[in-house]
Structure formats: C-alpha cells, structure tokens
Amino acid sequence: MGKTRPAPTTGDQAQTGDQAYALDMLRSCSDNPSGFLAMNDGNLIFRAPDIDGVVFYRNVGKCWIQFGGPVAAPADRGALLDQFCAAAKQANRQVVAVQVPESDAPIYADRGMVVNQFGMSYAVELADFGLGGKKFVKLRNKIARAGRLGVKTFEAQPEQYAAELAELDRVWLRSKGRFTREMKFMVGEMGGSAQPLRRLFVATLDDRLIGYISYSPVYGSRAGWLHDLSRRVPDAPAGVMESINLYAIDRFREAGVPWLHFGFTPFTGLDPQHGLPTGNRRIDGLFRLLAVKGKALYPSQSQLEYKMKWHPNYLTPDYISYTGKLSARLVYSILKVTNVI
C-alpha cells in the first residue's frame, strides 16, 4: 500500500508514532463502523514488520483481547492476524477477538478459531432520512414535548462543560445502581488523545446540562458518525436524548454525511443464519440466554429499543472469536477488560 511505517522508538514518542500510524490505517483500511473506538487510551497496538496494518488489543491476565478485526488491506488481514496470534503464543497468551465485523469473521474461522455471533450493529442512511410518517409519530411527540419544556440542544466543546460533564457522568452511573460499573473497551470515551476527532452534542434546561451524546468518526464504505457515549441526568424530561440526536442528524445531513451508525449491541439480532462452521453451540446458547436474562450484566434490550426508534436500514452481525478452549480464565478476562467486574 506504500504506507510509511514509523521507525521503532521508545517511551512517549513510540506511543505517539504508533497512534498516528494506527489512525492512518483506520482511515484508509477500516470498514468497521465501531473501528474508531480502538483509539481509546489504554489500548495496545501490534504491528508486523513486513505488513502495513495494526491490531488493537489489551493484555488482560493470560489473554490478549483484540478489538475488531485486523486493520489492513483485505489481502493482508489474514497474514497480519497470523503474526498477531504467533506473537501471542510466544508470550503464552490466548487470543480473544471481540466485535469482529462480518467481513472479517471468515478469516478467523479459516484458521480454525472458534467464531460465534456476538450481537448486531445498526445504522441509518441519512440521505432521505426524516421523521415524517406514522412510524415516527411517537418519536416526534417525545421530541416536541421536550422542546415545549424548554430543552435546548446544540454542539459544544468538552472543555466548555468539563465540570458539568464529569458530574453528569457521576450522577448517571450512580443512578444505574450502587455497584454498577461503567462499561469499557467496546464503547468510546470522553477525553484522551483522540478527543479532538469526536463531536459532542448536548442538551440544557434552564442553563443546566442535562444530557449529552458523543459521536465518533466512521470510515470505510459507510462513512459517517457513530452515536457513541450517551448520558442524561435521572430527572431529565422524556425525549432529551432523542432531541440531541435529531439535532445532530440535522447538522450531519447539512454537511452531506451519508450514514449515522448506532453501533454494536451485544446479544441482539442473534440468528443461526449468521453462524460460521467453527461456532461453539454452548456459546450460542449462553448468548441467547443473556439476550433474555442478562439485563443485570448488560442492558441490551433497552439499547436496542432506543436504536430501533430510528428505524435503522442497515444491520450487520458482529462476532467474538478465540484460540484454544473456552475456559473460566477466558470469560474472566473478557469481563475484566469490559469493566463488568
């Protein structure tokens, strides 16, 4: 591809060089709607000496937990995955890949790795989007009620509301329950080195910050923005988040943005037709159980209900894959990296 690989460096220079190179690879090679989330601070970057590409991962216990598929030209992804798995084996680590896009799942299956559908990603094409018609009547009414109450929506810079955002996050998390922990790894973040590339839209009521949505860039064949982190205060009026999102959609459409992605929701859209030959039946059964009974672990159904309000017209399965055998250690590592425990 003719990319220039940064020379090996040490310390902060190595991190800066790797991140710049990784972002360049995401922009030129990634077709994963959630791919930008790999730029979260704390992720490690694997590079092969003879391949233009990167693999994002975290070292947790005895596992290397990879986010998304290998980011490289399609013809190089298999070879890059092979080198990543070889390095993990040399380090005595088991490879677990989460949120692998549909286009990359066969690469893992071809290498004999277990591959199971993990959930589904959702997106709306914006070119002809509008809230007209009966299917949007409830959504229109919620947004209108919020407006009549005086809710205001606009785009903001995080530094304008730094203290308010931090307090909103604290209150939001506490409202989920005393022992609830904020999800990590498979969701975005506020702050960090990649923050300048995100966009923040907020809602206020009587000059009080009552909600926000952070959007991350999406590259590839369905380029646009990813509806990522969203928070609101517990006493916010109904329709606040919908009002923020509609305001953002209007700004995106004005700029000619083709797609709004709602991202990945685990344990949703599970269907045998999305299965691959190396799938594990026990994992399929576990995920189906979590889809019905797993509210305490992850609020998949409430997330799905919000996304379906917008009538997404592009749905694609995401996968989880791993080397070796399913073990308690593997499950613990996944729960640890996502901050569930």
Short mmCIF file of C-alpha atoms in Angstrom, two decimals:
data_model
loop_
_atom_site.label_atom_id
_atom_site.label_comp_id
_atom_site.label_asym_id
_atom_site.label_seq_id
_atom_site.Cartn_x
_atom_site.Cartn_y
_atom_site.Cartn_z
CA MET A 1 0.00 0.00 0.00
CA GLY A 2 3.01 2.23 0.21
CA LYS A 3 2.41 3.42 3.76
CA THR A 4 5.39 4.67 5.69
CA ARG A 5 5.86 2.67 8.87
CA PRO A 6 7.15 4.75 11.79
CA ALA A 7 10.61 3.78 12.90
CA PRO A 8 10.80 1.96 16.26
CA THR A 9 11.06 4.43 19.12
CA THR A 10 10.66 4.35 22.86
CA GLY A 11 8.57 5.98 25.56
CA ASP A 12 6.04 8.67 24.67
CA GLN A 13 7.44 9.01 21.15
CA ALA A 14 6.60 5.38 20.44
CA GLN A 15 3.02 5.83 21.64
CA THR A 16 2.56 8.99 19.59
CA GLY A 17 4.05 7.44 16.46
CA ASP A 18 2.02 4.25 16.80
CA GLN A 19 -1.22 6.15 17.33
CA ALA A 20 -0.70 8.38 14.31
CA TYR A 21 0.10 5.37 12.16
CA ALA A 22 -2.88 3.44 13.56
CA LEU A 23 -5.25 6.33 12.81
CA ASP A 24 -3.92 6.48 9.26
CA MET A 25 -4.62 2.75 8.88
CA LEU A 26 -8.15 3.14 10.24
CA ARG A 27 -8.87 5.93 7.78
CA SER A 28 -7.53 4.02 4.78
CA CYS A 29 -8.41 0.39 5.57
CA SER A 30 -11.11 0.02 8.22
CA ASP A 31 -14.68 -0.84 7.25
CA ASN A 32 -15.76 -1.46 10.86
CA PRO A 33 -18.41 1.08 11.96
CA SER A 34 -17.02 0.91 15.51
CA GLY A 35 -13.39 0.88 14.42
CA PHE A 36 -12.54 4.31 15.85
CA LEU A 37 -13.27 3.06 19.38
CA ALA A 38 -9.96 1.22 19.15
CA MET A 39 -8.28 4.62 19.55
CA ASN A 40 -9.29 4.74 23.23
CA ASP A 41 -6.40 5.42 25.57
CA GLY A 42 -5.04 2.26 27.15
CA ASN A 43 -5.23 0.06 24.06
CA LEU A 44 -2.04 -1.51 22.77
CA ILE A 45 -1.06 -1.57 19.11
CA PHE A 46 0.52 -4.58 17.41
CA ARG A 47 2.46 -4.05 14.17
CA ALA A 48 4.09 -6.66 11.98
CA PRO A 49 7.46 -5.71 10.47
CA ASP A 50 6.51 -6.63 6.90
CA ILE A 51 2.78 -5.74 6.71
CA ASP A 52 1.07 -2.37 6.61
CA GLY A 53 -1.53 -2.72 9.33
CA VAL A 54 -2.32 -2.77 13.03
CA VAL A 55 -4.12 -4.89 15.58
CA PHE A 56 -5.62 -3.19 18.65
CA TYR A 57 -5.64 -5.20 21.87
CA ARG A 58 -5.27 -5.25 25.64
CA ASN A 59 -3.22 -7.61 27.77
CA VAL A 60 -5.53 -8.97 30.48
CA GLY A 61 -4.39 -11.89 32.62
CA LYS A 62 -3.32 -14.65 30.27
CA CYS A 63 -5.23 -13.23 27.29
CA TRP A 64 -4.62 -10.74 24.53
CA ILE A 65 -8.08 -9.31 23.92
CA GLN A 66 -8.31 -7.85 20.45
CA PHE A 67 -10.81 -5.16 19.47
CA GLY A 68 -12.30 -5.54 15.99
CA GLY A 69 -10.55 -7.33 13.15
CA PRO A 70 -7.03 -6.72 11.88
CA VAL A 71 -6.81 -3.28 10.27
CA ALA A 72 -5.03 -3.69 6.95
CA ALA A 73 -5.76 -4.06 3.27
CA PRO A 74 -8.14 -7.03 2.75
CA ALA A 75 -5.40 -9.14 1.17
CA ASP A 76 -3.12 -8.62 4.21
CA ARG A 77 -5.56 -9.18 7.05
CA GLY A 78 -5.08 -12.93 7.30
CA ALA A 79 -1.30 -12.66 7.40
CA LEU A 80 -1.46 -9.88 10.00
CA LEU A 81 -3.77 -12.00 12.17
CA ASP A 82 -1.37 -14.94 11.83
CA GLN A 83 1.54 -12.84 13.09
CA PHE A 84 -0.52 -11.45 15.95
CA CYS A 85 -1.56 -14.96 17.04
CA ALA A 86 2.04 -16.18 16.73
CA ALA A 87 3.25 -13.33 18.95
CA ALA A 88 0.53 -14.11 21.48
CA LYS A 89 1.52 -17.77 21.54
CA GLN A 90 5.15 -16.83 22.09
CA ALA A 91 4.03 -14.64 25.01
CA ASN A 92 1.94 -17.53 26.37
CA ARG A 93 -1.30 -15.64 25.80
CA GLN A 94 -4.66 -16.79 24.47
CA VAL A 95 -6.18 -14.59 21.75
CA VAL A 96 -9.75 -13.36 22.14
CA ALA A 97 -11.21 -11.05 19.49
CA VAL A 98 -14.38 -9.11 20.27
CA GLN A 99 -16.62 -7.11 17.97
CA VAL A 100 -15.17 -8.68 14.84
CA PRO A 101 -17.08 -7.33 11.80
CA GLU A 102 -18.89 -9.69 9.46
CA SER A 103 -16.37 -9.11 6.67
CA ASP A 104 -13.50 -10.37 8.86
CA ALA A 105 -15.20 -13.27 10.65
CA PRO A 106 -14.32 -15.85 7.94
CA ILE A 107 -10.62 -15.00 8.37
CA TYR A 108 -10.80 -16.31 11.94
CA ALA A 109 -12.88 -19.34 11.01
CA ASP A 110 -10.45 -20.27 8.21
CA ARG A 111 -7.73 -20.56 10.86
CA GLY A 112 -9.78 -22.92 12.98
CA MET A 113 -10.63 -20.34 15.62
CA VAL A 114 -13.99 -20.52 17.35
CA VAL A 115 -16.27 -17.83 15.88
CA ASN A 116 -19.73 -17.01 17.26
CA GLN A 117 -22.13 -14.18 16.58
CA PHE A 118 -21.87 -11.73 19.46
CA GLY A 119 -24.60 -9.28 18.51
CA MET A 120 -25.57 -6.79 15.83
CA SER A 121 -24.64 -3.30 14.63
CA TYR A 122 -27.24 -0.81 13.40
CA ALA A 123 -27.10 2.21 11.08
CA VAL A 124 -29.36 4.73 9.33
CA GLU A 125 -28.73 6.14 5.88
CA LEU A 126 -29.19 9.90 6.13
CA ALA A 127 -29.73 10.96 2.52
CA ASP A 128 -33.52 10.56 2.64
CA PHE A 129 -33.98 10.47 6.40
CA GLY A 130 -36.85 12.35 8.00
CA LEU A 131 -39.33 11.98 10.84
CA GLY A 132 -42.41 12.07 8.65
CA GLY A 133 -44.98 9.29 8.59
CA LYS A 134 -46.76 7.16 11.16
CA LYS A 135 -43.71 5.12 12.14
CA PHE A 136 -42.09 8.19 13.72
CA VAL A 137 -45.15 9.67 15.43
CA LYS A 138 -44.10 8.64 18.97
CA LEU A 139 -40.57 9.91 18.41
CA ARG A 140 -41.85 13.24 17.07
CA ASN A 141 -44.14 13.64 20.07
CA LYS A 142 -41.35 12.97 22.59
CA ILE A 143 -39.04 15.49 20.93
CA ALA A 144 -41.83 18.08 20.71
CA ARG A 145 -42.67 17.70 24.41
CA ALA A 146 -39.02 18.20 25.38
CA GLY A 147 -38.92 21.35 23.27
CA ARG A 148 -42.07 22.76 24.88
CA LEU A 149 -40.47 22.25 28.30
CA GLY A 150 -37.56 24.46 27.24
CA VAL A 151 -34.91 21.85 26.39
CA LYS A 152 -32.21 23.34 24.18
CA THR A 153 -29.79 21.30 22.05
CA PHE A 154 -26.53 22.39 20.45
CA GLU A 155 -22.98 21.32 19.65
CA ALA A 156 -20.34 22.08 22.29
CA GLN A 157 -16.68 21.60 23.08
CA PRO A 158 -15.93 19.34 26.08
CA GLU A 159 -13.80 21.98 27.78
CA GLN A 160 -16.83 24.31 27.89
CA TYR A 161 -18.59 21.91 30.25
CA ALA A 162 -15.75 19.92 31.79
CA ALA A 163 -17.02 20.05 35.38
CA GLU A 164 -20.65 19.58 34.37
CA LEU A 165 -19.82 16.59 32.17
CA ALA A 166 -17.89 14.94 34.99
CA GLU A 167 -20.75 15.49 37.43
CA LEU A 168 -23.32 14.24 34.92
CA ASP A 169 -21.28 11.06 34.41
CA ARG A 170 -21.10 10.52 38.16
CA VAL A 171 -24.82 11.03 38.69
CA TRP A 172 -25.73 8.89 35.66
CA LEU A 173 -23.59 5.98 36.83
CA ARG A 174 -24.90 6.15 40.39
CA SER A 175 -28.47 6.09 39.06
CA LYS A 176 -27.77 2.69 37.49
CA GLY A 177 -27.22 1.14 40.91
CA ARG A 178 -24.65 1.35 43.68
CA PHE A 179 -22.49 -1.47 42.36
CA THR A 180 -22.82 -0.72 38.64
CA ARG A 181 -19.52 -0.19 36.84
CA GLU A 182 -19.10 1.84 33.67
CA MET A 183 -18.51 -0.29 30.59
CA LYS A 184 -15.10 -0.03 28.94
CA PHE A 185 -13.21 -1.21 25.85
CA MET A 186 -16.16 -1.79 23.49
CA VAL A 187 -17.50 1.73 23.99
CA GLY A 188 -15.91 5.11 23.42
CA GLU A 189 -14.64 7.60 25.96
CA MET A 190 -14.60 11.28 26.70
CA GLY A 191 -11.16 12.83 26.70
CA GLY A 192 -7.95 11.11 25.75
CA SER A 193 -5.69 11.73 22.79
CA ALA A 194 -8.44 11.06 20.20
CA GLN A 195 -10.95 13.55 21.66
CA PRO A 196 -10.31 16.30 19.05
CA LEU A 197 -11.68 13.97 16.36
CA ARG A 198 -15.01 13.41 18.12
CA ARG A 199 -18.06 15.68 18.23
CA LEU A 200 -20.14 16.48 21.30
CA PHE A 201 -23.81 17.48 21.28
CA VAL A 202 -25.56 18.49 24.50
CA ALA A 203 -28.94 19.40 25.96
CA THR A 204 -29.62 22.03 28.62
CA LEU A 205 -32.68 23.06 30.59
CA ASP A 206 -32.63 26.41 32.34
CA ASP A 207 -28.88 26.56 31.55
CA ARG A 208 -28.30 23.24 33.37
CA LEU A 209 -26.56 20.45 31.44
CA ILE A 210 -28.99 17.52 31.43
CA GLY A 211 -27.65 15.22 28.71
CA TYR A 212 -25.06 14.65 26.02
CA ILE A 213 -24.13 12.37 23.13
CA SER A 214 -20.57 11.92 21.89
CA TYR A 215 -20.11 10.96 18.23
CA SER A 216 -17.02 9.25 16.79
CA PRO A 217 -15.96 9.25 13.13
CA VAL A 218 -16.69 6.23 10.95
CA TYR A 219 -14.50 5.40 7.97
CA GLY A 220 -14.95 2.97 5.08
CA SER A 221 -17.79 2.15 2.70
CA ARG A 222 -20.46 3.59 5.01
CA ALA A 223 -18.60 6.61 6.31
CA GLY A 224 -20.25 8.96 8.75
CA TRP A 225 -20.57 9.26 12.51
CA LEU A 226 -21.08 6.77 15.32
CA HIS A 227 -23.62 7.55 18.06
CA ASP A 228 -21.37 6.61 20.93
CA LEU A 229 -21.45 7.63 24.58
CA SER A 230 -24.79 9.00 25.77
CA ARG A 231 -25.65 10.21 29.25
CA ARG A 232 -28.53 12.07 30.89
CA VAL A 233 -29.44 13.08 34.41
CA PRO A 234 -32.11 10.87 36.03
CA ASP A 235 -34.66 13.72 36.20
CA ALA A 236 -34.24 14.78 32.57
CA PRO A 237 -37.54 15.13 30.67
CA ALA A 238 -38.53 12.36 28.29
CA GLY A 239 -37.24 12.95 24.78
CA VAL A 240 -33.98 14.64 25.75
CA MET A 241 -31.67 12.09 24.12
CA GLU A 242 -33.87 11.90 21.05
CA SER A 243 -33.77 15.71 20.78
CA ILE A 244 -29.96 15.72 20.92
CA ASN A 245 -29.69 13.00 18.30
CA LEU A 246 -32.14 14.68 15.92
CA TYR A 247 -30.24 17.95 16.23
CA ALA A 248 -27.00 16.11 15.40
CA ILE A 249 -28.65 14.33 12.46
CA ASP A 250 -29.77 17.66 11.03
CA ARG A 251 -26.21 19.01 11.27
CA PHE A 252 -24.80 15.84 9.68
CA ARG A 253 -27.28 15.98 6.81
CA GLU A 254 -26.48 19.65 6.18
CA ALA A 255 -22.84 18.62 5.79
CA GLY A 256 -23.68 15.74 3.43
CA VAL A 257 -22.78 12.97 5.90
CA PRO A 258 -24.13 9.72 4.40
CA TRP A 259 -24.54 7.48 7.48
CA LEU A 260 -25.32 7.64 11.18
CA HIS A 261 -24.26 4.47 13.00
CA PHE A 262 -25.81 3.39 16.28
CA GLY A 263 -23.07 0.86 16.86
CA PHE A 264 -22.90 -2.60 18.32
CA THR A 265 -25.32 -4.09 20.83
CA PRO A 266 -24.35 -7.49 22.25
CA PHE A 267 -26.81 -10.39 22.39
CA THR A 268 -29.18 -8.84 19.83
CA GLY A 269 -30.07 -9.99 16.33
CA LEU A 270 -28.80 -13.50 17.10
CA ASP A 271 -29.72 -15.79 14.23
CA PRO A 272 -28.42 -19.21 13.10
CA GLN A 273 -28.12 -17.85 9.56
CA HIS A 274 -25.21 -15.72 10.78
CA GLY A 275 -23.36 -18.73 12.16
CA LEU A 276 -20.00 -19.98 10.93
CA PRO A 277 -18.75 -23.60 10.82
CA THR A 278 -16.41 -23.13 13.80
CA GLY A 279 -19.09 -21.77 16.13
CA ASN A 280 -19.46 -23.17 19.64
CA ARG A 281 -23.01 -24.29 20.44
CA ARG A 282 -22.57 -23.68 24.15
CA ILE A 283 -21.65 -20.06 23.48
CA ASP A 284 -24.65 -19.65 21.18
CA GLY A 285 -26.85 -20.97 23.97
CA LEU A 286 -25.24 -18.67 26.54
CA PHE A 287 -25.72 -15.60 24.36
CA ARG A 288 -29.37 -16.49 23.70
CA LEU A 289 -29.87 -16.81 27.45
CA LEU A 290 -28.17 -13.45 28.07
CA ALA A 291 -30.41 -11.87 25.43
CA VAL A 292 -33.39 -12.74 27.62
CA LYS A 293 -31.99 -12.82 31.16
CA GLY A 294 -28.85 -10.70 31.02
CA LYS A 295 -30.23 -7.27 31.89
CA ALA A 296 -28.12 -7.08 35.06
CA LEU A 297 -24.97 -7.76 33.06
CA TYR A 298 -25.71 -5.51 30.08
CA PRO A 299 -28.89 -3.56 29.15
CA SER A 300 -29.07 -4.87 25.59
CA GLN A 301 -32.84 -4.64 25.20
CA SER A 302 -33.12 -1.03 26.34
CA GLN A 303 -30.29 -0.09 23.98
CA LEU A 304 -31.98 -1.93 21.14
CA GLU A 305 -35.32 -0.23 21.81
CA TYR A 306 -33.67 3.19 21.54
CA LYS A 307 -31.90 2.30 18.30
CA MET A 308 -34.99 0.83 16.68
CA LYS A 309 -36.89 4.10 17.27
CA TRP A 310 -34.83 5.49 14.40
CA HIS A 311 -35.71 2.59 12.08
CA PRO A 312 -32.17 1.61 11.05
CA ASN A 313 -31.97 0.32 7.49
CA TYR A 314 -28.56 -1.34 7.71
CA LEU A 315 -27.96 -4.20 10.14
CA THR A 316 -24.82 -6.29 10.27
CA PRO A 317 -23.70 -9.05 12.67
CA ASP A 318 -20.60 -8.79 14.85
CA TYR A 319 -18.64 -11.75 16.20
CA ILE A 320 -16.44 -12.97 19.00
CA SER A 321 -13.58 -15.36 18.31
CA TYR A 322 -10.84 -17.06 20.28
CA THR A 323 -7.98 -19.52 20.07
CA GLY A 324 -7.78 -22.60 22.26
CA LYS A 325 -10.57 -23.69 24.57
CA LEU A 326 -13.35 -21.89 26.35
CA SER A 327 -12.32 -21.52 29.98
CA ALA A 328 -13.19 -19.63 33.15
CA ARG A 329 -9.97 -17.66 32.66
CA LEU A 330 -11.11 -16.52 29.22
CA VAL A 331 -14.54 -15.45 30.47
CA TYR A 332 -12.94 -13.62 33.41
CA SER A 333 -10.60 -11.73 31.08
CA ILE A 334 -13.48 -10.53 28.90
CA LEU A 335 -15.47 -9.38 31.93
CA LYS A 336 -12.37 -7.68 33.33
CA VAL A 337 -11.46 -5.76 30.18
CA THR A 338 -15.03 -4.51 29.75
CA ASN A 339 -15.04 -3.42 33.44
CA VAL A 340 -18.05 -5.57 34.32
CA ILE A 341 -16.03 -6.87 37.29
#
